[in-house]
Amino acid sequence: MGGLSGTNRLEVIVLTNVASTRVHRMAGIAILAAFGFVLMNFEVPIIPAFPFLKLDGSDVPVLIGTLLYGPVGGVGVAFLRSLVHFVITGGGAVNLVGDFAAFLASCSLALPVGLAVKKQFSWRRLLAGLGVGVIMLTIVMSVVNYFVLIPVYMAVLNFKLGVSLAQYVVAGVVPFNLIKGVLLAVLTAIIARALGGWIQHNRQNGTKQGN
């Protein structure tokens, strides 16, 4: 009496492993988000005509999180990173718009990667996902800048571009996001290459416990 049958013991072990995997997953997402937040503070302008367009490496942890934990995990890293940045920078409507745009940019780049390698991780799938991600990043941010981001900055901050909005998107936003996307993709591929075995092991464990 009071003992567990073999089946019940197995169920307890499985549930314990699942809970442990979820804790490790949440901890990993939080750590990557923290790295992303730190990297947001190191920015470099890459388009001389528009020096306020600055590149940072905060999407690399998002992409690594996507490879480790899937599309939802990558979105989680991006959301936590942007949320922490919004809170620490003092909030406000302008910061909200900027951080939401950064979140959209991260998702645009990371989701194609996550979907490409969701079923099976391979270098062909990873590179294809990164390529599609760069294109999606450029398209989404062009639309967001044209219809949301710059109009809000113009209305609230009296921001002046010096050129038409369309010219800014074509000459600034498009090349900026193409360069940004390619650089982040190359850096992510290098890191993924170095961590390939660990990523594969983590994905296999996550698949076994999560499915």
Short mmCIF file of C-alpha atoms in Angstrom, two decimals:
data_model
loop_
_atom_site.label_atom_id
_atom_site.label_comp_id
_atom_site.label_asym_id
_atom_site.label_seq_id
_atom_site.Cartn_x
_atom_site.Cartn_y
_atom_site.Cartn_z
CA MET A 1 0.00 0.00 0.00
CA GLY A 2 1.10 3.54 -0.69
CA GLY A 3 3.69 2.43 -3.25
CA LEU A 4 3.81 3.50 -6.87
CA SER A 5 3.38 1.00 -9.64
CA GLY A 6 5.93 0.80 -12.44
CA THR A 7 3.65 2.79 -14.74
CA ASN A 8 3.09 5.51 -12.15
CA ARG A 9 6.82 5.78 -11.48
CA LEU A 10 7.44 6.21 -15.20
CA GLU A 11 4.79 8.94 -15.37
CA VAL A 12 6.41 10.78 -12.45
CA ILE A 13 9.83 10.57 -14.10
CA VAL A 14 8.47 11.85 -17.42
CA LEU A 15 6.60 14.73 -15.76
CA THR A 16 9.69 15.65 -13.75
CA ASN A 17 11.84 15.68 -16.89
CA VAL A 18 9.28 17.81 -18.73
CA ALA A 19 9.14 20.31 -15.85
CA SER A 20 12.94 20.44 -15.70
CA THR A 21 13.15 21.03 -19.46
CA ARG A 22 10.63 23.86 -19.26
CA VAL A 23 12.57 25.52 -16.44
CA HIS A 24 15.82 25.27 -18.41
CA ARG A 25 14.04 26.61 -21.48
CA MET A 26 12.64 29.63 -19.62
CA ALA A 27 16.02 30.29 -18.00
CA GLY A 28 17.75 30.10 -21.39
CA ILE A 29 15.26 32.51 -22.94
CA ALA A 30 15.72 34.96 -20.05
CA ILE A 31 19.53 34.80 -20.29
CA LEU A 32 19.49 35.37 -24.06
CA ALA A 33 17.07 38.28 -23.62
CA ALA A 34 19.46 39.82 -21.09
CA PHE A 35 22.34 39.48 -23.56
CA GLY A 36 20.15 41.06 -26.22
CA PHE A 37 19.34 44.01 -23.97
CA VAL A 38 23.04 44.59 -23.26
CA LEU A 39 23.87 44.47 -26.97
CA MET A 40 21.17 47.04 -27.73
CA ASN A 41 23.37 49.61 -26.00
CA PHE A 42 26.27 49.16 -28.43
CA GLU A 43 25.22 50.80 -31.70
CA VAL A 44 27.13 51.67 -34.86
CA PRO A 45 25.83 53.90 -37.71
CA ILE A 46 26.26 52.23 -41.09
CA ILE A 47 24.48 54.61 -43.50
CA PRO A 48 26.42 57.94 -43.60
CA ALA A 49 23.47 59.90 -45.00
CA PHE A 50 21.28 58.75 -42.10
CA PRO A 51 23.55 58.43 -39.04
CA PHE A 52 20.58 57.79 -36.73
CA LEU A 53 20.14 54.39 -38.38
CA LYS A 54 22.37 52.31 -36.13
CA LEU A 55 23.24 48.63 -36.10
CA ASP A 56 23.42 46.62 -32.90
CA GLY A 57 23.86 42.92 -32.26
CA SER A 58 20.75 42.35 -30.16
CA ASP A 59 19.13 40.15 -32.79
CA VAL A 60 21.91 37.56 -32.57
CA PRO A 61 20.65 36.21 -29.20
CA VAL A 62 17.15 36.19 -30.69
CA LEU A 63 18.34 34.06 -33.60
CA ILE A 64 20.31 31.73 -31.33
CA GLY A 65 17.22 31.42 -29.13
CA THR A 66 15.21 30.54 -32.21
CA LEU A 67 17.65 27.77 -33.12
CA LEU A 68 17.65 26.41 -29.57
CA TYR A 69 14.00 26.79 -28.60
CA GLY A 70 12.09 27.15 -31.86
CA PRO A 71 10.06 30.08 -33.27
CA VAL A 72 8.13 30.66 -30.03
CA GLY A 73 11.35 30.71 -28.03
CA GLY A 74 12.89 33.25 -30.41
CA VAL A 75 9.83 35.48 -30.15
CA GLY A 76 10.06 35.15 -26.36
CA VAL A 77 13.67 36.34 -26.37
CA ALA A 78 12.78 39.31 -28.59
CA PHE A 79 9.76 40.24 -26.47
CA LEU A 80 11.61 40.10 -23.15
CA ARG A 81 14.56 42.05 -24.54
CA SER A 82 12.33 44.82 -25.90
CA LEU A 83 10.20 44.88 -22.74
CA VAL A 84 13.25 45.29 -20.50
CA HIS A 85 14.59 48.04 -22.78
CA PHE A 86 11.23 49.83 -22.72
CA VAL A 87 11.01 49.72 -18.93
CA ILE A 88 14.62 50.73 -18.26
CA THR A 89 14.58 53.61 -20.76
CA GLY A 90 11.61 55.14 -18.96
CA GLY A 91 8.66 54.09 -21.09
CA GLY A 92 6.63 56.69 -22.95
CA ALA A 93 4.86 56.65 -26.29
CA VAL A 94 7.96 57.26 -28.40
CA ASN A 95 9.95 54.50 -26.69
CA LEU A 96 6.97 52.19 -26.99
CA VAL A 97 6.84 52.69 -30.75
CA GLY A 98 10.61 52.25 -31.08
CA ASP A 99 10.76 49.09 -28.99
CA PHE A 100 7.73 47.63 -30.73
CA ALA A 101 9.43 48.29 -34.07
CA ALA A 102 12.57 46.56 -32.78
CA PHE A 103 10.43 43.60 -31.70
CA LEU A 104 8.82 43.40 -35.15
CA ALA A 105 12.24 43.59 -36.80
CA SER A 106 13.53 40.72 -34.67
CA CYS A 107 10.49 38.57 -35.39
CA SER A 108 10.71 39.31 -39.12
CA LEU A 109 14.29 38.08 -39.17
CA ALA A 110 13.97 35.16 -36.76
CA LEU A 111 10.63 33.55 -37.62
CA PRO A 112 11.63 32.43 -41.13
CA VAL A 113 14.72 30.82 -39.59
CA GLY A 114 12.67 29.09 -36.91
CA LEU A 115 10.16 27.77 -39.41
CA ALA A 116 12.90 26.61 -41.79
CA VAL A 117 14.65 24.45 -39.17
CA LYS A 118 11.62 23.53 -37.07
CA LYS A 119 11.25 19.99 -38.42
CA GLN A 120 14.90 19.31 -39.14
CA PHE A 121 18.08 21.29 -38.55
CA SER A 122 20.48 21.44 -41.50
CA TRP A 123 22.83 24.06 -42.88
CA ARG A 124 20.84 24.31 -46.09
CA ARG A 125 17.66 24.99 -44.13
CA LEU A 126 19.42 27.45 -41.83
CA LEU A 127 20.93 29.45 -44.69
CA ALA A 128 17.62 29.44 -46.57
CA GLY A 129 15.82 30.66 -43.46
CA LEU A 130 18.38 33.40 -42.90
CA GLY A 131 18.05 34.51 -46.52
CA VAL A 132 14.27 34.72 -46.30
CA GLY A 133 14.61 36.43 -42.93
CA VAL A 134 16.79 39.19 -44.39
CA ILE A 135 14.21 39.81 -47.11
CA MET A 136 11.32 39.80 -44.64
CA LEU A 137 13.20 42.15 -42.31
CA THR A 138 13.74 44.63 -45.14
CA ILE A 139 10.12 44.51 -46.32
CA VAL A 140 8.54 44.73 -42.86
CA MET A 141 10.77 47.55 -41.66
CA SER A 142 10.22 49.52 -44.86
CA VAL A 143 6.47 49.35 -44.29
CA VAL A 144 6.74 50.09 -40.55
CA ASN A 145 9.03 53.07 -41.12
CA TYR A 146 6.85 54.52 -43.88
CA PHE A 147 3.47 54.15 -42.20
CA VAL A 148 4.22 54.17 -38.46
CA LEU A 149 7.68 54.90 -37.11
CA ILE A 150 8.73 58.05 -38.95
CA PRO A 151 5.22 59.63 -38.96
CA VAL A 152 5.08 59.20 -35.16
CA TYR A 153 8.55 60.70 -34.70
CA MET A 154 7.62 63.61 -36.97
CA ALA A 155 4.40 64.28 -35.07
CA VAL A 156 5.72 63.85 -31.53
CA LEU A 157 9.36 64.95 -31.77
CA ASN A 158 9.11 67.31 -34.74
CA PHE A 159 11.65 65.04 -36.43
CA LYS A 160 13.01 66.25 -39.79
CA LEU A 161 14.31 63.86 -42.43
CA GLY A 162 15.61 66.36 -44.97
CA VAL A 163 14.19 64.19 -47.76
CA SER A 164 10.79 62.79 -48.63
CA LEU A 165 9.56 59.78 -46.70
CA ALA A 166 9.70 57.62 -49.82
CA GLN A 167 13.29 58.69 -50.54
CA TYR A 168 14.25 57.92 -46.96
CA VAL A 169 12.83 54.41 -47.18
CA VAL A 170 14.52 53.67 -50.51
CA ALA A 171 17.89 55.28 -49.75
CA GLY A 172 18.03 54.60 -46.03
CA VAL A 173 15.75 51.91 -44.64
CA VAL A 174 16.15 49.36 -47.44
CA PRO A 175 19.97 49.34 -47.64
CA PHE A 176 20.27 49.61 -43.85
CA ASN A 177 18.16 46.52 -43.23
CA LEU A 178 19.80 44.56 -46.04
CA ILE A 179 23.25 45.27 -44.61
CA LYS A 180 22.04 44.68 -41.06
CA GLY A 181 20.32 41.43 -41.98
CA VAL A 182 23.31 40.03 -43.87
CA LEU A 183 25.77 40.93 -41.10
CA LEU A 184 23.56 39.40 -38.41
CA ALA A 185 22.96 36.32 -40.56
CA VAL A 186 26.70 35.79 -41.09
CA LEU A 187 27.45 36.28 -37.39
CA THR A 188 24.65 33.89 -36.40
CA ALA A 189 25.87 31.27 -38.87
CA ILE A 190 29.40 31.50 -37.43
CA ILE A 191 28.11 31.11 -33.87
CA ALA A 192 25.78 28.28 -34.88
CA ARG A 193 28.71 26.54 -36.56
CA ALA A 194 30.73 26.78 -33.36
CA LEU A 195 27.82 25.59 -31.21
CA GLY A 196 26.44 23.10 -33.72
CA GLY A 197 26.70 20.01 -31.53
CA TRP A 198 25.19 21.75 -28.52
CA ILE A 199 22.34 23.18 -30.57
CA GLN A 200 21.56 19.75 -32.02
CA HIS A 201 21.64 18.14 -28.56
CA ASN A 202 19.40 20.83 -27.08
CA ARG A 203 16.92 20.60 -29.94
CA GLN A 204 16.72 16.80 -29.65
CA ASN A 205 16.08 17.00 -25.90
CA GLY A 206 13.48 19.72 -26.39
CA THR A 207 11.71 17.68 -29.04
CA LYS A 208 11.62 14.56 -26.89
CA GLN A 209 10.35 16.37 -23.81
CA GLY A 210 8.19 18.99 -25.51
CA ASN A 211 6.31 16.69 -27.87
#
